[in-house]
Structures are given as structure tokens and as C-alpha cells.
Amino acid sequence: MLNNICTPQDIERFVREIEHDYQHTKGLILSEHDAQCLLYAKISTHLTMVHHSSIETADSDVWASPLHTEINFLDVNDVLLIRPDITLLDVQNISLKQINPNRLVKRKGFEFWGSAVVIELKFCKYLAGITQKFTDSVRRDCEKIEELHRRLYPPNQDATLSGLVIVFSRSNRQCDSFSQLINDYSNNPVVRIIYATSNLNQPLTSRSSGRRHRA
């Protein structure tokens, strides 16, 4: 059901739309939360357009949205594995009433045992660009999603997990290790890295703005 309403490919398209706006409005994103809000709004609009902003859950006559933020994913010992910035859930496998200790998500007033798309967002504000330290933090996010997949989504079940680590950078400069990291995950079956930049260190293209030409 989830892949029929919003796919990772849809999400990448939304990122490219944001990137286009970001390159024309360099101050569009000033924090990671800005990026989160922009992407959330894009996904929410898409769900409304395809008439899936609200779907019936596993509980009869109880409806929910597929789109959420800061959802805790716990392992079998109730240890936090990851709290993605944005999560898309297969709503047909959500319950607000049932109690089962083996669910993937619990303790927040609902339970979930279906497919998901998890999104981690990173924002690099420095004009020097993406450094080795920043690259290491991106790698850790990728590894957390892979660990979530390994522990909670075994290959013998129908539910699936897709992960996206989306990097917005003010500058288009980046270290070699970041380019290599993107390449390393280019064919990963679980996690993909999407990179977008405002190109602030590049000459600005001409815009019809009198403000830029004032003396």
C-alpha cells in the first residue's frame, strides 16, 4: 500500500523541487528544521492530491495519516534504534487499540508492524562545504537505518523498509570522502543518500530584483 501513495522516487523529486527554490533563494534553509518543514509540506501536499492523506487503520473506523515526524523505532528489548526526522507508515498496519509486545513501534499510544519509509535530514551550513566530520555523521545515519532494517525487517516477512538520508548543503563544496560515501550507497537496497545544494559559493544568476542593483 505504501509504495502506491508515496515512493522514494517521489521524495527525491520533492527534494529536487526544494533544491531549485533553494538555489534561487539562498536563505530558504537556515536550519535542519527548515529543511524538515519544507519536505514535510511537499509530502503532505502530495498525499492530499492522491487522496491518501487519511487512511483507515487496522482498527475499524479509525483513520490515520501515513506521514509523521519523530517516530521512535525500538528493538525487541525496547531500546531506541532510531527516531527519523520524517516517517511514512503503512497505515493499514497501525493500531491505536490493540496491544502486542512484538510490534515494531509501541509505547506512544499506538502500535505498528508494517512497511515504512524513514527519512533522516542533514544540513551543512558552512561555506567551506561538507567535511570529513560531517561525512562521518551522514554515514552514522545510514548505518542506523541499516541496523533498523536488519533487526526489525527480516527477509521472510512482507513488510519492507526504505531509508533516505537527505543532505542539504549551503555550499556545493565537498570532501572526497563524501563523494565516495554517496557512491558506496548508490546501489544499496535499503538506504540511499540524496544531496542538494544552494550553490552559494557560485556566482549568482541574474534575477529580476531591483534590490540587487541599488547603489
Coordinates of C-alpha atoms in Angstrom, one line a residue:
M1 CA 0.0 0.0 0.0
L2 CA 2.8 2.5 1.0
N3 CA 4.5 2.3 -2.4
N4 CA 1.3 3.2 -4.1
I5 CA 0.9 6.5 -2.4
C6 CA 4.5 7.9 -1.9
T7 CA 7.7 6.3 -3.1
P8 CA 11.3 7.1 -2.5
Q9 CA 11.4 8.4 -6.1
D10 CA 8.5 10.8 -5.3
I11 CA 10.5 12.0 -2.3
E12 CA 13.6 12.6 -4.4
R13 CA 11.5 14.6 -6.8
F14 CA 10.3 16.8 -3.9
V15 CA 13.9 17.3 -2.8
R16 CA 14.9 18.5 -6.3
E17 CA 12.0 21.0 -6.3
I18 CA 13.2 22.3 -2.9
E19 CA 16.8 22.4 -4.3
H20 CA 15.6 24.5 -7.3
D21 CA 13.9 27.0 -4.9
Y22 CA 17.0 26.9 -2.6
Q23 CA 19.3 27.9 -5.4
H24 CA 17.2 30.9 -6.2
T25 CA 16.6 31.8 -2.5
K26 CA 19.8 31.2 -0.7
G27 CA 18.2 31.9 2.7
L28 CA 15.4 29.4 2.2
I29 CA 17.0 26.9 4.6
L30 CA 18.7 28.3 7.7
S31 CA 18.4 25.2 9.8
E32 CA 17.7 21.5 9.6
H33 CA 14.2 22.1 10.8
D34 CA 13.6 24.4 7.9
A35 CA 14.5 21.5 5.6
Q36 CA 12.3 19.2 7.5
C37 CA 9.3 21.5 7.3
L38 CA 9.8 22.1 3.6
L39 CA 9.9 18.4 2.8
Y40 CA 7.1 17.5 5.1
A41 CA 4.9 20.1 3.3
K42 CA 5.8 18.7 -0.1
I43 CA 4.9 15.2 1.0
S44 CA 1.7 16.3 2.7
T45 CA 0.5 18.1 -0.4
H46 CA 1.3 15.1 -2.5
L47 CA -0.7 12.8 -0.2
T48 CA -3.7 15.2 -0.3
M49 CA -3.5 15.3 -4.1
V50 CA -3.6 11.5 -4.4
H51 CA -6.4 11.3 -1.8
H52 CA -4.3 9.4 0.8
S53 CA -3.8 12.0 3.5
S54 CA -6.0 9.8 5.7
I55 CA -6.4 6.0 5.6
E56 CA -8.3 3.5 7.7
T57 CA -6.0 1.7 10.2
A58 CA -6.2 -1.9 11.4
D59 CA -8.9 -0.7 13.8
S60 CA -12.2 -0.5 12.2
D61 CA -13.4 3.1 11.6
V62 CA -10.2 4.6 13.0
W63 CA -8.2 6.6 10.4
A64 CA -4.7 8.0 10.4
S65 CA -2.2 9.9 8.3
P66 CA 0.8 8.0 6.8
L67 CA 3.0 11.0 7.4
H68 CA 4.7 11.6 10.7
T69 CA 7.8 13.0 12.4
E70 CA 10.0 11.8 15.3
I71 CA 8.6 8.3 15.4
N72 CA 10.6 6.0 17.8
F73 CA 11.6 2.7 16.4
L74 CA 12.5 0.3 19.2
D75 CA 14.2 -3.1 19.2
V76 CA 12.8 -6.2 20.9
N77 CA 14.3 -5.1 24.2
D78 CA 12.6 -1.6 23.9
V79 CA 15.9 0.0 23.1
L80 CA 15.7 3.0 20.8
L81 CA 17.2 2.2 17.4
I82 CA 16.3 5.4 15.5
R83 CA 14.0 8.4 15.6
P84 CA 13.8 9.5 12.0
D85 CA 13.0 13.1 11.1
I86 CA 10.2 12.1 8.8
T87 CA 8.5 8.7 8.5
L88 CA 5.9 7.3 6.1
L89 CA 4.0 4.4 7.6
D90 CA 1.7 1.8 6.1
V91 CA -1.4 2.9 7.9
Q92 CA -3.3 -0.3 7.4
N93 CA -0.8 -1.8 9.8
I94 CA -1.3 0.7 12.6
S95 CA -3.4 0.1 15.7
L96 CA -4.4 2.6 18.3
K97 CA -6.3 0.0 20.3
Q98 CA -4.5 -3.4 20.1
I99 CA -1.7 -4.4 22.4
N100 CA 1.0 -6.8 21.2
P101 CA 4.6 -6.8 22.7
N102 CA 6.1 -7.8 19.3
R103 CA 5.2 -4.7 17.4
L104 CA 7.9 -2.6 15.7
V105 CA 6.7 0.7 17.3
K106 CA 4.9 1.0 20.6
R107 CA 4.8 3.0 23.8
K108 CA 3.5 6.1 22.1
G109 CA -0.2 5.2 22.2
F110 CA -0.2 3.2 19.0
E111 CA 1.4 0.1 17.5
F112 CA 2.8 -0.5 14.1
W113 CA 4.0 -3.6 12.2
G114 CA 4.1 -2.7 8.5
S115 CA 6.2 -1.2 5.8
A116 CA 7.9 2.2 6.2
V117 CA 9.9 4.9 4.5
V118 CA 12.2 6.6 7.0
I119 CA 13.9 9.9 6.2
E120 CA 16.9 11.5 8.0
L121 CA 17.8 15.1 7.2
K122 CA 21.2 16.8 7.5
F123 CA 22.0 20.4 6.9
C124 CA 25.5 21.7 6.3
K125 CA 25.6 25.5 6.8
Y126 CA 29.3 26.1 6.3
L127 CA 30.6 27.8 3.1
A128 CA 33.7 25.5 3.4
G129 CA 31.3 22.7 2.4
I130 CA 31.0 19.2 3.6
T131 CA 33.9 18.0 5.7
Q132 CA 35.1 14.6 6.8
K133 CA 33.4 15.1 10.2
F134 CA 30.1 15.9 8.6
T135 CA 30.5 12.9 6.3
D136 CA 31.0 10.7 9.3
S137 CA 27.7 11.9 10.7
V138 CA 25.9 11.1 7.5
R139 CA 27.5 7.6 7.5
R140 CA 26.2 7.0 11.0
D141 CA 22.7 7.8 9.9
C142 CA 22.9 5.4 7.1
E143 CA 24.2 2.7 9.4
K144 CA 21.4 3.3 11.9
I145 CA 18.8 2.7 9.1
E146 CA 20.6 -0.4 8.0
E147 CA 20.6 -1.7 11.6
L148 CA 16.9 -0.9 11.9
H149 CA 16.3 -3.0 8.7
R150 CA 18.5 -5.9 10.0
R151 CA 16.8 -6.1 13.4
L152 CA 13.1 -5.5 12.5
Y153 CA 12.7 -6.3 8.9
P154 CA 13.9 -9.9 8.2
P155 CA 13.7 -11.1 4.6
N156 CA 10.9 -13.7 5.5
Q157 CA 8.2 -11.0 6.1
D158 CA 6.2 -9.0 3.7
A159 CA 6.8 -5.6 5.3
T160 CA 9.7 -3.6 3.8
L161 CA 11.8 -0.6 4.9
S162 CA 13.3 2.1 2.7
G163 CA 15.6 4.7 4.0
L164 CA 16.7 8.1 2.7
V165 CA 19.4 10.3 4.1
I166 CA 18.9 13.7 2.6
V167 CA 21.7 16.2 2.8
F168 CA 21.1 19.9 2.1
S169 CA 24.3 22.0 1.9
R170 CA 24.7 25.7 1.6
S171 CA 27.9 25.3 -0.4
N172 CA 28.5 22.8 -3.2
R173 CA 32.0 22.1 -1.9
Q174 CA 32.5 18.6 -0.5
C175 CA 35.4 16.4 0.5
D176 CA 36.3 13.3 -1.5
S177 CA 35.1 11.0 1.3
F178 CA 31.5 12.4 0.9
S179 CA 31.5 11.7 -2.8
Q180 CA 32.7 8.2 -2.1
L181 CA 30.0 7.7 0.6
I182 CA 27.3 8.6 -1.9
N183 CA 28.8 6.2 -4.4
D184 CA 29.0 3.5 -1.8
Y185 CA 25.3 3.8 -1.1
S186 CA 24.2 4.3 -4.8
N187 CA 23.2 0.7 -5.2
N188 CA 22.3 -0.1 -1.5
P189 CA 19.0 -2.0 -1.3
V190 CA 17.9 -0.3 1.9
V191 CA 19.5 3.2 2.1
R192 CA 20.1 6.0 -0.4
I193 CA 21.8 9.3 0.1
I194 CA 20.3 12.4 -1.7
Y195 CA 22.4 15.5 -1.9
A196 CA 21.1 19.0 -2.6
T197 CA 22.9 22.4 -2.5
S198 CA 22.1 26.1 -2.9
N199 CA 25.4 26.7 -4.7
L200 CA 26.1 29.7 -2.5
N201 CA 29.8 29.8 -3.4
Q202 CA 29.0 30.1 -7.1
P203 CA 28.2 33.4 -8.9
L204 CA 24.5 34.2 -8.5
T205 CA 22.4 34.0 -11.7
S206 CA 20.6 37.2 -12.7
R207 CA 17.3 37.8 -11.2
S208 CA 14.7 40.4 -11.7
S209 CA 15.3 42.1 -8.4
G210 CA 15.9 45.8 -8.3
R211 CA 17.3 45.4 -4.8
R212 CA 20.5 43.8 -6.1
H213 CA 21.3 46.8 -8.3
R214 CA 20.9 49.6 -5.8
A215 CA 23.9 51.7 -5.1

